[in-house]
CSV table of C-alpha atoms in Angstrom, one decimal:
chain,number,residue,atom,x,y,z
A,337,MET,CA,0.0,-0.3,-0.1
A,338,ILE,CA,2.4,2.2,0.9
A,339,LYS,CA,4.5,1.3,-1.9
A,340,ARG,CA,1.9,2.5,-4.6
A,341,ILE,CA,1.6,5.8,-2.7
A,342,LEU,CA,4.6,6.5,-3.4
A,343,LYS,CA,4.5,5.4,-6.5
A,344,GLU,CA,1.7,8.1,-7.4
A,345,PRO,CA,2.5,11.2,-9.4
A,346,ILE,CA,0.6,13.1,-6.8
A,347,THR,CA,2.7,12.0,-4.1
A,348,HIS,CA,6.2,13.4,-6.0
A,349,PHE,CA,3.8,16.7,-6.3
A,350,LEU,CA,3.3,17.2,-2.8
A,351,VAL,CA,6.9,16.2,-1.5
A,352,LEU,CA,8.5,19.2,-4.2
A,353,GLY,CA,5.9,21.7,-3.3
A,354,SER,CA,7.3,20.3,0.7
A,355,LEU,CA,10.5,21.0,-0.3
A,356,LEU,CA,10.0,24.2,-2.3
A,357,PHE,CA,8.3,26.2,1.0
A,358,ALA,CA,10.6,24.4,3.3
A,359,ALA,CA,13.3,26.3,1.1
A,360,TRP,CA,11.5,29.4,0.5
A,361,ASN,CA,11.5,29.7,4.2
A,362,TYR,CA,14.7,29.2,5.0
A,363,LEU,CA,15.9,31.9,2.0
A,364,ALA,CA,13.7,34.4,1.7
A,365,PRO,CA,14.3,37.0,4.2
A,366,SER,CA,11.3,37.5,7.2
A,367,GLN,CA,8.4,39.9,6.3
A,368,GLU,CA,8.0,42.3,8.7
A,369,SER,CA,4.7,43.2,10.4
A,370,GLU,CA,4.1,46.4,8.8
A,371,ASN,CA,2.8,46.7,5.0
A,372,ASN,CA,5.2,47.2,3.3
A,373,GLU,CA,3.6,49.1,0.7
A,374,TYR,CA,3.7,51.7,2.7
A,375,VAL,CA,8.2,51.5,3.0
A,376,ILE,CA,9.9,53.2,1.2
A,377,VAL,CA,13.8,51.8,1.7
A,378,VAL,CA,16.7,53.4,0.0
A,379,ASP,CA,19.2,51.1,-0.4
A,380,GLN,CA,23.2,51.4,-1.5
A,381,ALA,CA,22.3,50.5,-5.1
A,382,LYS,CA,19.6,52.7,-5.2
A,383,PHE,CA,21.1,55.5,-3.4
A,384,ASP,CA,24.4,55.0,-5.7
A,385,HIS,CA,22.1,55.2,-8.5
A,386,LEU,CA,20.7,58.5,-8.1
A,387,LYS,CA,23.9,59.9,-7.4
A,388,THR,CA,25.0,58.4,-10.7
A,389,LEU,CA,22.0,60.2,-12.4
A,390,TRP,CA,22.8,63.3,-10.3
A,391,LYS,CA,26.5,63.5,-11.4
A,392,ALA,CA,25.9,62.6,-14.8
A,393,GLN,CA,23.6,65.8,-15.2
A,394,TRP,CA,26.1,68.7,-12.7
A,395,LYS,CA,29.6,67.3,-13.5
A,396,HIS,CA,30.8,66.6,-10.3
A,397,GLU,CA,30.1,65.3,-6.7
A,398,PRO,CA,27.1,66.3,-4.4
A,399,SER,CA,27.6,68.1,-1.6
A,400,ASN,CA,25.4,67.1,1.7
A,401,GLU,CA,22.8,69.6,0.5
A,402,ASP,CA,22.3,68.1,-2.7
A,403,ILE,CA,22.2,64.5,-1.2
A,404,ALA,CA,19.2,66.0,0.7
A,405,ALA,CA,17.7,67.0,-2.6
A,406,ILE,CA,18.6,63.9,-4.5
A,407,LEU,CA,16.9,62.2,-1.8
A,408,GLU,CA,14.3,64.1,-1.3
A,409,ARG,CA,13.0,64.4,-4.6
A,410,HIS,CA,13.1,60.6,-5.0
A,411,ILE,CA,10.9,59.7,-1.7
A,412,ARG,CA,8.4,62.4,-3.2
A,413,LYS,CA,8.2,60.7,-6.3
A,414,GLU,CA,7.8,57.2,-5.0
A,415,VAL,CA,5.1,58.8,-3.1
A,416,PHE,CA,3.4,60.5,-6.0
A,417,TYR,CA,3.9,57.0,-7.6
A,418,ARG,CA,2.1,54.8,-5.2
A,419,GLU,CA,-0.6,56.9,-4.8
A,420,ALA,CA,-1.1,57.0,-8.2
A,421,LEU,CA,-1.3,52.7,-8.2
A,422,THR,CA,-3.5,53.0,-5.1
A,423,MET,CA,-5.9,55.0,-7.3
A,424,GLY,CA,-5.5,52.6,-10.2
A,425,LEU,CA,-4.8,55.5,-12.6
A,426,ASP,CA,-2.3,53.1,-14.3
A,427,GLN,CA,-5.4,50.7,-15.6
A,428,SER,CA,-6.8,51.5,-18.8
A,429,ASP,CA,-10.2,50.5,-17.5
A,430,GLU,CA,-13.3,52.2,-15.9
A,431,ILE,CA,-11.6,53.2,-12.8
A,432,ILE,CA,-8.7,54.9,-15.2
A,433,ARG,CA,-11.6,56.7,-16.7
A,434,THR,CA,-13.7,57.4,-13.0
A,435,ARG,CA,-10.5,58.9,-11.0
A,436,LEU,CA,-9.5,60.7,-14.0
A,437,ALA,CA,-12.9,62.5,-14.3
A,438,GLN,CA,-12.7,63.3,-10.2
A,439,LYS,CA,-9.1,64.2,-10.3
A,440,MET,CA,-9.8,66.8,-13.4
A,441,GLU,CA,-12.8,67.7,-10.9
A,442,ALA,CA,-9.8,68.2,-8.1
A,443,VAL,CA,-7.2,70.0,-10.0
A,444,ALA,CA,-10.0,72.4,-11.2
A,445,SER,CA,-11.6,73.4,-8.2
A,446,ASP,CA,-8.1,73.7,-6.6
A,447,LEU,CA,-6.9,75.6,-9.5
A,448,SER,CA,-10.0,77.8,-9.7
A,449,ASN,CA,-9.1,78.8,-6.0
A,450,LEU,CA,-5.4,78.9,-6.6
A,451,MET,CA,-5.9,81.5,-9.4
A,452,GLN,CA,-8.6,84.0,-7.9
A,453,LEU,CA,-6.9,87.0,-8.0
A,454,PRO,CA,-5.7,88.0,-4.8
A,455,SER,CA,-5.8,91.2,-3.0
A,456,GLU,CA,-3.8,94.2,-3.5
A,457,GLN,CA,-3.1,94.7,0.4
A,458,GLN,CA,-2.3,90.5,-0.2
A,459,LEU,CA,0.7,91.1,-3.1
A,460,LYS,CA,1.7,93.5,-1.0
A,461,GLU,CA,2.3,91.5,2.5
A,462,PHE,CA,4.1,88.9,-0.1
A,463,HIS,CA,6.5,91.0,-1.5
A,464,GLN,CA,7.1,92.4,1.9
A,465,ALA,CA,7.2,88.9,3.1
A,466,ARG,CA,9.6,87.4,0.5
A,467,PRO,CA,12.1,90.2,-0.1
A,468,GLU,CA,14.4,87.5,-1.5
A,469,LEU,CA,12.4,87.2,-4.6
A,470,PHE,CA,12.1,91.0,-5.5
A,471,THR,CA,15.4,92.7,-4.2
A,472,ILE,CA,17.7,94.0,-6.9
A,473,ALA,CA,21.3,93.6,-6.5
A,474,GLN,CA,24.0,96.6,-5.7
A,475,SER,CA,24.2,98.0,-9.8
A,476,PHE,CA,26.9,100.4,-11.2
A,477,ALA,CA,27.5,102.1,-14.6
A,478,PHE,CA,30.5,103.3,-15.9
A,479,GLU,CA,33.0,103.8,-18.4
A,480,GLN,CA,36.4,102.2,-18.5
A,481,VAL,CA,39.7,102.0,-20.5
A,482,ILE,CA,41.6,98.7,-20.1
A,483,LEU,CA,45.8,99.6,-20.4
A,484,THR,CA,48.8,98.4,-21.8
A,485,PRO,CA,51.6,97.8,-18.8
A,486,GLN,CA,52.9,100.6,-20.2
A,487,GLU,CA,49.9,102.4,-19.4
A,488,ALA,CA,49.2,101.9,-16.2
A,489,GLN,CA,52.7,103.0,-15.1
A,490,GLU,CA,53.4,106.7,-13.9
A,491,PRO,CA,53.9,109.4,-15.8
A,492,LYS,CA,51.7,107.8,-18.5
A,493,LEU,CA,48.7,106.9,-16.8
A,494,SER,CA,48.8,110.3,-14.9
A,495,GLU,CA,48.7,111.7,-18.6
A,496,ILE,CA,46.1,109.6,-20.4
A,497,ARG,CA,43.4,110.8,-17.1
A,498,ALA,CA,43.9,113.9,-17.4
A,499,GLN,CA,42.6,113.5,-21.3
A,500,LEU,CA,39.7,111.9,-20.3
A,501,ILE,CA,39.4,114.9,-17.7
A,502,ALA,CA,39.2,117.5,-20.5
A,503,ASN,CA,37.8,115.5,-23.7
A,504,PRO,CA,35.8,112.6,-22.8
A,505,ASN,CA,35.9,111.9,-26.3
A,506,THR,CA,39.4,110.7,-25.3
A,507,LEU,CA,37.7,107.6,-24.8
A,508,ASN,CA,36.8,106.5,-28.1
A,509,SER,CA,40.8,106.2,-29.0
A,510,PHE,CA,40.7,103.0,-26.7
A,511,GLU,CA,37.5,101.6,-28.4
A,512,ASN,CA,37.5,97.6,-29.0
A,513,ARG,CA,40.5,96.9,-26.6
A,514,ARG,CA,40.1,93.4,-26.2
A,515,SER,CA,36.3,93.2,-27.3
A,516,VAL,CA,35.2,95.2,-24.1
A,517,PRO,CA,33.0,97.8,-24.6
A,518,ASN,CA,33.9,101.7,-22.9
A,519,SER,CA,30.3,102.2,-22.0
A,520,TRP,CA,28.6,100.0,-19.4
A,521,PRO,CA,25.1,100.9,-18.6
A,522,LEU,CA,23.5,100.5,-15.0
A,523,MET,CA,24.2,96.7,-14.6
A,524,PRO,CA,23.8,93.8,-11.2
A,525,GLU,CA,27.0,92.8,-9.9
A,526,ASN,CA,26.6,89.1,-10.7
A,527,THR,CA,26.1,90.4,-14.4
A,528,LEU,CA,29.6,92.7,-13.4
A,529,LYS,CA,31.3,89.8,-12.1
A,530,ASN,CA,30.6,87.4,-14.3
A,531,ALA,CA,32.2,89.6,-17.1
A,532,PHE,CA,35.1,91.2,-14.8
A,533,GLY,CA,35.4,88.9,-11.9
A,534,GLY,CA,34.9,89.2,-7.8
A,535,THR,CA,37.9,91.8,-7.3
A,536,PHE,CA,37.0,93.7,-9.6
A,537,VAL,CA,33.6,95.1,-8.6
A,538,GLU,CA,34.8,94.7,-4.7
A,539,GLN,CA,36.5,97.7,-6.1
A,540,LEU,CA,34.5,99.6,-8.0
A,541,ALA,CA,32.0,99.6,-4.7
A,542,LYS,CA,35.0,101.3,-3.1
A,543,GLN,CA,35.4,103.9,-5.5
A,544,PRO,CA,33.9,108.2,-5.8
A,545,THR,CA,31.8,108.3,-8.6
A,546,GLU,CA,32.1,110.7,-11.4
A,547,GLN,CA,35.7,110.4,-11.6
A,548,TRP,CA,38.3,108.6,-13.3
A,549,VAL,CA,39.9,106.3,-10.7
A,550,GLY,CA,42.6,103.7,-10.9
A,551,PRO,CA,43.8,101.2,-12.0
A,552,ILE,CA,41.6,98.3,-11.2
A,553,GLU,CA,42.4,94.8,-12.1
A,554,SER,CA,40.5,92.5,-13.8
A,555,GLY,CA,40.6,89.7,-15.5
A,556,PHE,CA,41.3,91.5,-18.7
A,557,GLY,CA,44.2,93.3,-16.7
A,558,LEU,CA,43.9,97.0,-15.6
A,559,HIS,CA,41.7,99.6,-16.2
A,560,LEU,CA,41.2,103.7,-15.5
A,561,VAL,CA,37.4,103.8,-14.4
A,562,LYS,CA,35.0,107.0,-13.6
A,563,ILE,CA,31.5,105.3,-11.8
A,564,ALA,CA,28.8,107.2,-13.1
A,565,ASN,CA,25.7,105.2,-10.9
A,566,ASN,CA,26.0,103.5,-7.7
A,567,THR,CA,22.9,102.2,-6.7
A,568,PRO,CA,22.7,100.0,-3.7
A,569,GLU,CA,21.3,96.6,-2.8
A,570,HIS,CA,17.5,97.4,-2.6
A,571,LEU,CA,13.9,96.3,-2.1
A,572,ALA,CA,12.3,97.2,-5.5
A,573,PRO,CA,9.6,99.2,-4.6
A,574,PHE,CA,5.6,97.4,-5.5
A,575,SER,CA,4.4,99.7,-7.7
A,576,ASP,CA,7.1,99.3,-9.6
A,577,ILE,CA,6.6,95.4,-9.9
A,578,LYS,CA,3.4,95.0,-9.3
A,579,ASP,CA,2.2,92.5,-12.3
A,580,TYR,CA,5.7,90.5,-11.5
A,581,VAL,CA,5.0,90.2,-7.9
A,582,LEU,CA,1.1,88.7,-8.9
A,583,GLU,CA,3.5,86.5,-11.4
A,584,GLN,CA,6.0,85.0,-8.3
A,585,TYR,CA,2.4,85.2,-6.0
A,586,LYS,CA,0.8,82.9,-8.2
A,587,TYR,CA,3.4,80.3,-8.8
A,588,TYR,CA,4.5,80.2,-5.2
A,589,ALA,CA,1.0,79.4,-4.2
A,590,VAL,CA,1.4,76.5,-6.9
A,591,ILE,CA,4.3,75.4,-5.5
A,592,ASP,CA,3.0,75.4,-1.6
A,593,SER,CA,-0.3,73.3,-2.4
A,594,GLN,CA,1.8,70.2,-4.0
A,595,GLN,CA,4.1,71.0,-0.5
A,596,LYS,CA,1.2,70.3,1.7
A,597,MET,CA,-0.1,67.5,-0.7
A,598,PHE,CA,3.0,66.0,-0.6
A,599,GLU,CA,3.5,66.1,2.9
A,600,THR,CA,0.0,65.1,4.0
A,601,LEU,CA,0.9,62.0,1.7
A,602,LEU,CA,3.5,61.3,3.7
A,603,LYS,CA,2.6,60.2,6.5
A,604,LYS,CA,1.0,57.1,5.6
A,605,TYR,CA,4.4,56.3,4.9
A,606,ARG,CA,7.8,55.1,6.7
A,607,VAL,CA,11.0,55.8,4.7
A,608,ARG,CA,14.2,53.5,5.5
A,609,LEU,CA,17.5,54.8,4.7
A,610,GLU,CA,19.5,51.4,4.3
A,611,ALA,CA,22.7,52.8,2.5
A,612,ASP,CA,26.0,52.9,3.6
A,613,THR,CA,27.6,55.9,2.2
A,614,ILE,CA,24.2,58.2,3.0
A,615,PRO,CA,26.2,61.4,5.3
A,616,THR,CA,24.9,61.1,9.3
A,617,GLU,CA,23.3,64.1,9.5
A,618,ILE,CA,21.6,63.3,6.3
A,619,GLU,CA,20.4,60.0,7.8
A,620,GLN,CA,19.2,61.8,11.2
A,621,GLU,CA,17.4,64.7,8.7
A,622,PHE,CA,15.6,61.9,7.1
A,623,ALA,CA,14.8,59.8,10.0
A,624,ALA,CA,11.2,61.5,11.4
A,625,LEU,CA,10.1,60.9,8.2
């Protein structure tokens, strides 16, 4: 009887199935009690992949601040991706039609609220609360002459300065040296730093206006410079940029709304950083998530 049972195919199938089940229980990692659907794991392979993509774009190693941003973007994308799957937005059936219709109704409602024009008082408060968006950097308008090494020495230097003071048209005789314009309209300091270098702009800030001064050094060499206008950094008046303030208000209203939605959804998830090369301070920052 026993021999006949052992020869039955169903017996072989049950034995093989038992062996496979036992092997899986032995080799597979133990299941966590938590719902893995709401656990976002960033292991070493994933972290290395994210860094590689970042370095391919920016051509240098990310700083700790960059790493934090990389992780936040990945987690943000993962949360929205999983929520989309939960909603059935990946399915080409009646579910996706219903969900997308509901989603568009919600989006239309949100956009309707967002696009309601703020009052002038709200715009003024936004203008004051976000000065970094509306501050005009220190700016300079000036004329300059690039000097040859011989012209930068006395007495030739004083001779050129005297000629420029006596006859402003003398400036034309120095035109197109190194293809650098002699006259520069009011320009913010960042633009001038890109053109001449930071040292040149720092020296400009120390000079009086309406006087030929120098030589001042830049990446092009030595210059005689006459500053026509030195405008300190200042908050642009609201009345001058009201339309721009409105544009920024709308933009940041959308950004803030998205961030609030992300923070609400993120509460459903737990983030686990398992990569060994993530800096400790970044791990601590994300530990609270």
